[in-house]
Short mmCIF file of C-alpha atoms in Angstrom, two decimals:
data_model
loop_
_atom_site.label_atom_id
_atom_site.label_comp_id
_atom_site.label_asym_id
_atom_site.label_seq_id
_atom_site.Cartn_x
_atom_site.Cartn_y
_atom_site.Cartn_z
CA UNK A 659 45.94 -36.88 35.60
CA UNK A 660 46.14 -35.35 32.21
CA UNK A 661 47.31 -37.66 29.19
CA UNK A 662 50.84 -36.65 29.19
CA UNK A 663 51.27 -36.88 32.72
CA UNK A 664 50.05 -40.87 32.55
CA UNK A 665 52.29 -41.46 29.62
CA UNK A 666 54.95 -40.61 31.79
CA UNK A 667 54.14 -42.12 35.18
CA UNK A 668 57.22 -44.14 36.51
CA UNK A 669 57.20 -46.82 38.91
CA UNK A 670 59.64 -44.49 41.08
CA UNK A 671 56.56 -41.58 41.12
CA UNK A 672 54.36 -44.29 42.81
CA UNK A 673 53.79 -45.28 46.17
CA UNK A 674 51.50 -48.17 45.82
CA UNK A 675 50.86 -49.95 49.57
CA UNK A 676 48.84 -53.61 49.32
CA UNK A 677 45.72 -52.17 51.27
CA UNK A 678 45.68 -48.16 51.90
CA UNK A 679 45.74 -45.14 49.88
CA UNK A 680 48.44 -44.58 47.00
CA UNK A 681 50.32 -41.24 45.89
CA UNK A 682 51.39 -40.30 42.84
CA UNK A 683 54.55 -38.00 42.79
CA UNK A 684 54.02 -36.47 39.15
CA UNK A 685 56.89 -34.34 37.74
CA UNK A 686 55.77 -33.86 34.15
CA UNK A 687 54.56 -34.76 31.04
CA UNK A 688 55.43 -36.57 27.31
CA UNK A 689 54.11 -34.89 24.38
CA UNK A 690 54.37 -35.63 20.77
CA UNK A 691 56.24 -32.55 19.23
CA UNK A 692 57.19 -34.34 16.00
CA UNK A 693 60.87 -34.61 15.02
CA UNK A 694 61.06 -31.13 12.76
CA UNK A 695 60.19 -29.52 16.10
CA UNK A 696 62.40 -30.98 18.96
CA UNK A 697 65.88 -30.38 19.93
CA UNK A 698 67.24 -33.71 19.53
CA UNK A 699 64.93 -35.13 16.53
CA UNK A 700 62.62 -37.32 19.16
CA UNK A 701 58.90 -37.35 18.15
CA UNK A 702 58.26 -37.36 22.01
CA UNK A 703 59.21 -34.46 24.29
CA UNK A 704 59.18 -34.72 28.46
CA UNK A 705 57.99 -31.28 29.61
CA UNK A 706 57.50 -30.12 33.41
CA UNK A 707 54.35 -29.91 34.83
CA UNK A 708 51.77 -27.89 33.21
CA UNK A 709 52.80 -24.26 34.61
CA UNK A 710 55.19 -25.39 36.85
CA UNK A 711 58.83 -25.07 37.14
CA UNK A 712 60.95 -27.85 35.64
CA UNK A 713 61.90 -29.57 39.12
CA UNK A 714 58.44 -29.12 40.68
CA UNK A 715 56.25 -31.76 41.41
CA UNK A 716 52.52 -33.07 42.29
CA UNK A 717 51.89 -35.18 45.14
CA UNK A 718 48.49 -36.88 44.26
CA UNK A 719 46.48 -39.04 46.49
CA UNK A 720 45.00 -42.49 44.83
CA UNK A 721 42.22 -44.39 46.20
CA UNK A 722 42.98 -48.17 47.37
CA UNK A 723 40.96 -49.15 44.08
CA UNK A 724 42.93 -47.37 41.75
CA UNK A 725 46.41 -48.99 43.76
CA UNK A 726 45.04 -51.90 43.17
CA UNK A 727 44.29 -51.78 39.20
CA UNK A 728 47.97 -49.96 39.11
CA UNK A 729 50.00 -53.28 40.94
CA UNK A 730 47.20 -55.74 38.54
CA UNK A 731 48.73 -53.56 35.37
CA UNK A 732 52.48 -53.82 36.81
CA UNK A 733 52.45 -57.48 37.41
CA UNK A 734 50.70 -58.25 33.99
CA UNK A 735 52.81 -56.09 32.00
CA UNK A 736 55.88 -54.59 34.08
CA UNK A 737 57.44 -51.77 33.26
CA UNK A 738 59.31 -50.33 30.35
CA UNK A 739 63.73 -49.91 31.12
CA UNK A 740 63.25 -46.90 32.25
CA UNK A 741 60.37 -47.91 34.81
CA UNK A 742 57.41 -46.13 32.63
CA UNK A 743 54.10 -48.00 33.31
CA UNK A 744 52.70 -47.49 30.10
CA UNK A 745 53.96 -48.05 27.03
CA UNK A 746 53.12 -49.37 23.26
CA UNK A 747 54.17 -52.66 21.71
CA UNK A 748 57.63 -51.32 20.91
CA UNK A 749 58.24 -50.43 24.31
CA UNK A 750 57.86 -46.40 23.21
CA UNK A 751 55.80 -43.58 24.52
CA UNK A 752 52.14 -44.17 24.03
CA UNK A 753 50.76 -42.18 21.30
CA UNK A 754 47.91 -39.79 22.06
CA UNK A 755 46.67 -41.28 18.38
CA UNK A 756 45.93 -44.33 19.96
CA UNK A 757 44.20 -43.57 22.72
CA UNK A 758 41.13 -42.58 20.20
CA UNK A 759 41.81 -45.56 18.19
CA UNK A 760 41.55 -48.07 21.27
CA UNK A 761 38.60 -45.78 23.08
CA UNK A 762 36.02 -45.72 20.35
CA UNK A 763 35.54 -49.43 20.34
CA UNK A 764 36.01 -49.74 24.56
CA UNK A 765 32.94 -46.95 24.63
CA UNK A 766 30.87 -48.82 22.56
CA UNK A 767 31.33 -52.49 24.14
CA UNK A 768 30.51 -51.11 28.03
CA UNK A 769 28.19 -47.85 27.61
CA UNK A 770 24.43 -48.15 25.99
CA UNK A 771 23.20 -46.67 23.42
CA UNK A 772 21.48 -43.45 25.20
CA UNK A 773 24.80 -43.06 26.60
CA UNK A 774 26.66 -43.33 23.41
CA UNK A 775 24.70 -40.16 21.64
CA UNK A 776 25.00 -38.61 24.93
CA UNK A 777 28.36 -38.01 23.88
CA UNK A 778 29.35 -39.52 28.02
CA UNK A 779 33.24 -40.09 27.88
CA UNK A 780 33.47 -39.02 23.96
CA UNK A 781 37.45 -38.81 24.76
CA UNK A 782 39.71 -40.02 27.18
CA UNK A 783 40.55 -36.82 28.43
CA UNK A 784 37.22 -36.31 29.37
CA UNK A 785 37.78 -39.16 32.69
CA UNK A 786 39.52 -36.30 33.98
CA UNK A 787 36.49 -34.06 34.05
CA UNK A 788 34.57 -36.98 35.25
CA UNK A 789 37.10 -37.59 38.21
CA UNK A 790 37.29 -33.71 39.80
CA UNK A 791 33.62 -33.24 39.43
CA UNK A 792 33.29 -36.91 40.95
CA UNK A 793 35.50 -34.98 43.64
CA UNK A 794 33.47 -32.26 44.01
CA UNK A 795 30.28 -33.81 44.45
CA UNK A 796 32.03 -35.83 47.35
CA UNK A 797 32.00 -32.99 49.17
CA UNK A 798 36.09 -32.65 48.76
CA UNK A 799 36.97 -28.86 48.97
CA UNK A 800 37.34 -27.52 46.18
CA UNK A 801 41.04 -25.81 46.64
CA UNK A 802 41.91 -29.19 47.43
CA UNK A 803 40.46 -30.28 43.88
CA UNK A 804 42.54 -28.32 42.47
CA UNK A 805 45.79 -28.55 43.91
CA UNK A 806 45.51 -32.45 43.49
CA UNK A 807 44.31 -31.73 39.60
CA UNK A 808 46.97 -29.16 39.13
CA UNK A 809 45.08 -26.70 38.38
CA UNK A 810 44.23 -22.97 39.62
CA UNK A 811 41.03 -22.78 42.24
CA UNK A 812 40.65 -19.60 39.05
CA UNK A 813 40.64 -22.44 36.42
CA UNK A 814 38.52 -24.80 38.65
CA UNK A 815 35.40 -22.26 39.24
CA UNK A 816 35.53 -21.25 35.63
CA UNK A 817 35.15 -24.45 34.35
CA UNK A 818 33.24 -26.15 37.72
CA UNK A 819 31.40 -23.76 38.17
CA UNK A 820 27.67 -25.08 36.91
CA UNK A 821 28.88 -28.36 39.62
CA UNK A 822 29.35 -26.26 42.39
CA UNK A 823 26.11 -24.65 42.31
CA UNK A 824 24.36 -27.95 41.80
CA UNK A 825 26.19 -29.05 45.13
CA UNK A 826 25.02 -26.07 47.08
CA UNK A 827 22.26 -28.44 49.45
CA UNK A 828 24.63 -30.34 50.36
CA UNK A 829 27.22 -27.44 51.37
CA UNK A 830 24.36 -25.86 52.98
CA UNK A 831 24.07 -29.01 54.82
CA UNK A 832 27.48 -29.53 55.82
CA UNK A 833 27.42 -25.73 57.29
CA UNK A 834 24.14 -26.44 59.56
CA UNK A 835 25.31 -29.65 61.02
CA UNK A 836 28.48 -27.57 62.07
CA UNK A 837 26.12 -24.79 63.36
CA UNK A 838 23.92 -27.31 65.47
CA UNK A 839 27.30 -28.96 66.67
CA UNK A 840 28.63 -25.53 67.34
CA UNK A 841 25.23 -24.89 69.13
CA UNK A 842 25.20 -27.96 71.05
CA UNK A 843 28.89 -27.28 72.22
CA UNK A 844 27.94 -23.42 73.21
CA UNK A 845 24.83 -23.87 75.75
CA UNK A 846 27.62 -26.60 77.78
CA UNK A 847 26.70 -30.31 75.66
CA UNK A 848 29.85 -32.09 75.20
CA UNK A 849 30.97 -32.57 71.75
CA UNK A 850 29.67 -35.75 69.65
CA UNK A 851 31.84 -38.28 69.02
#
């Protein structure tokens, strides 16, 4: 998810079962436009998804673990009147400001010190990187990446690109297991499995 997309997840976008796979039904964003430059004088603005039209949304997939740490944060903290998960002390839209703020200090308590000048997770928004090459290198295709990133496959290869190289053994992997099963299948052995 991008920032602006988790500073406006509802409870109404999730479907969060007790032991299987989640979905996120994302339908835009919150921004912080500043009062000189919205309509109604807000600092925060809801937008539609990134280069979508404003009614579309983004089904996304979530893995039991991440179900779980969403109910854990729900039944510590609730949710906000108007069923947002997250939200600051006042109740209001999370400010990207504090985001860097609360992330400097929660790098340096949990990474070492190699990975501290390695610049790993400098910024929050860089989990997102982490999670669609994570996504990649499990093999998941990568028009599939995309979709569930909301993204362009364009956008993905330009900026994946140095990944999917690296992961070309193991694509050339998948292909020849397919071509021995395929083999196997043609001369009259019944499929595995």
């Amino acid at each position: 998810m991008r920032l602006a997309e988790v500073i406006h997840l509802r409870l109404e976008q999730c479907h969060l079962p007790k032991t299987a796979w989640g979905m996120l039904n994302l339908s835009g964003g919150v921004i912080t436009a500043g009062k000189e430059w919205t309509d109604d004088g807000a600092v925060h603005e809801v937008h539609s998804l990134k280069r979508r039209a404003a009614t579309s949304t983004r089904p996304v997939p979530i893995p039991p673990q991440f179900v779980r740490i969403l109910r854990a944060h729900i039944k510590q903290f609730g949710v906000a009147p108007d069923g947002r998960l997250f939200r600051n002390q006042a109740g209001n839209y999370v400010d990207a400001s504090a985001y860097g703020i609360t992330w400097a200090p929660a790098r340096k308590h949990v990474l070492t010190r190699t990975e501290l000048a390695s610049g790993l997770a400098k910024r929050p928004y860089d989990l997102r990187h982490a999670g669609i090459s994570f996504w990649l290198y499990s093999g998941v295709d990568p028009a599939e990446c995309a979709r569930r990133a909301g993204q362009s496959i364009e956008v993905l290869f330009r900026h994946y690109a140095k990944f999917l190289d690296g992961v070309r053994e193991q694509a050339n992997r998948l292909i020849e297991q397919s071509m021995q099963e395929w083999d196997r299948v043609s001369q009259g052995a019944a499929p595995e499995g």
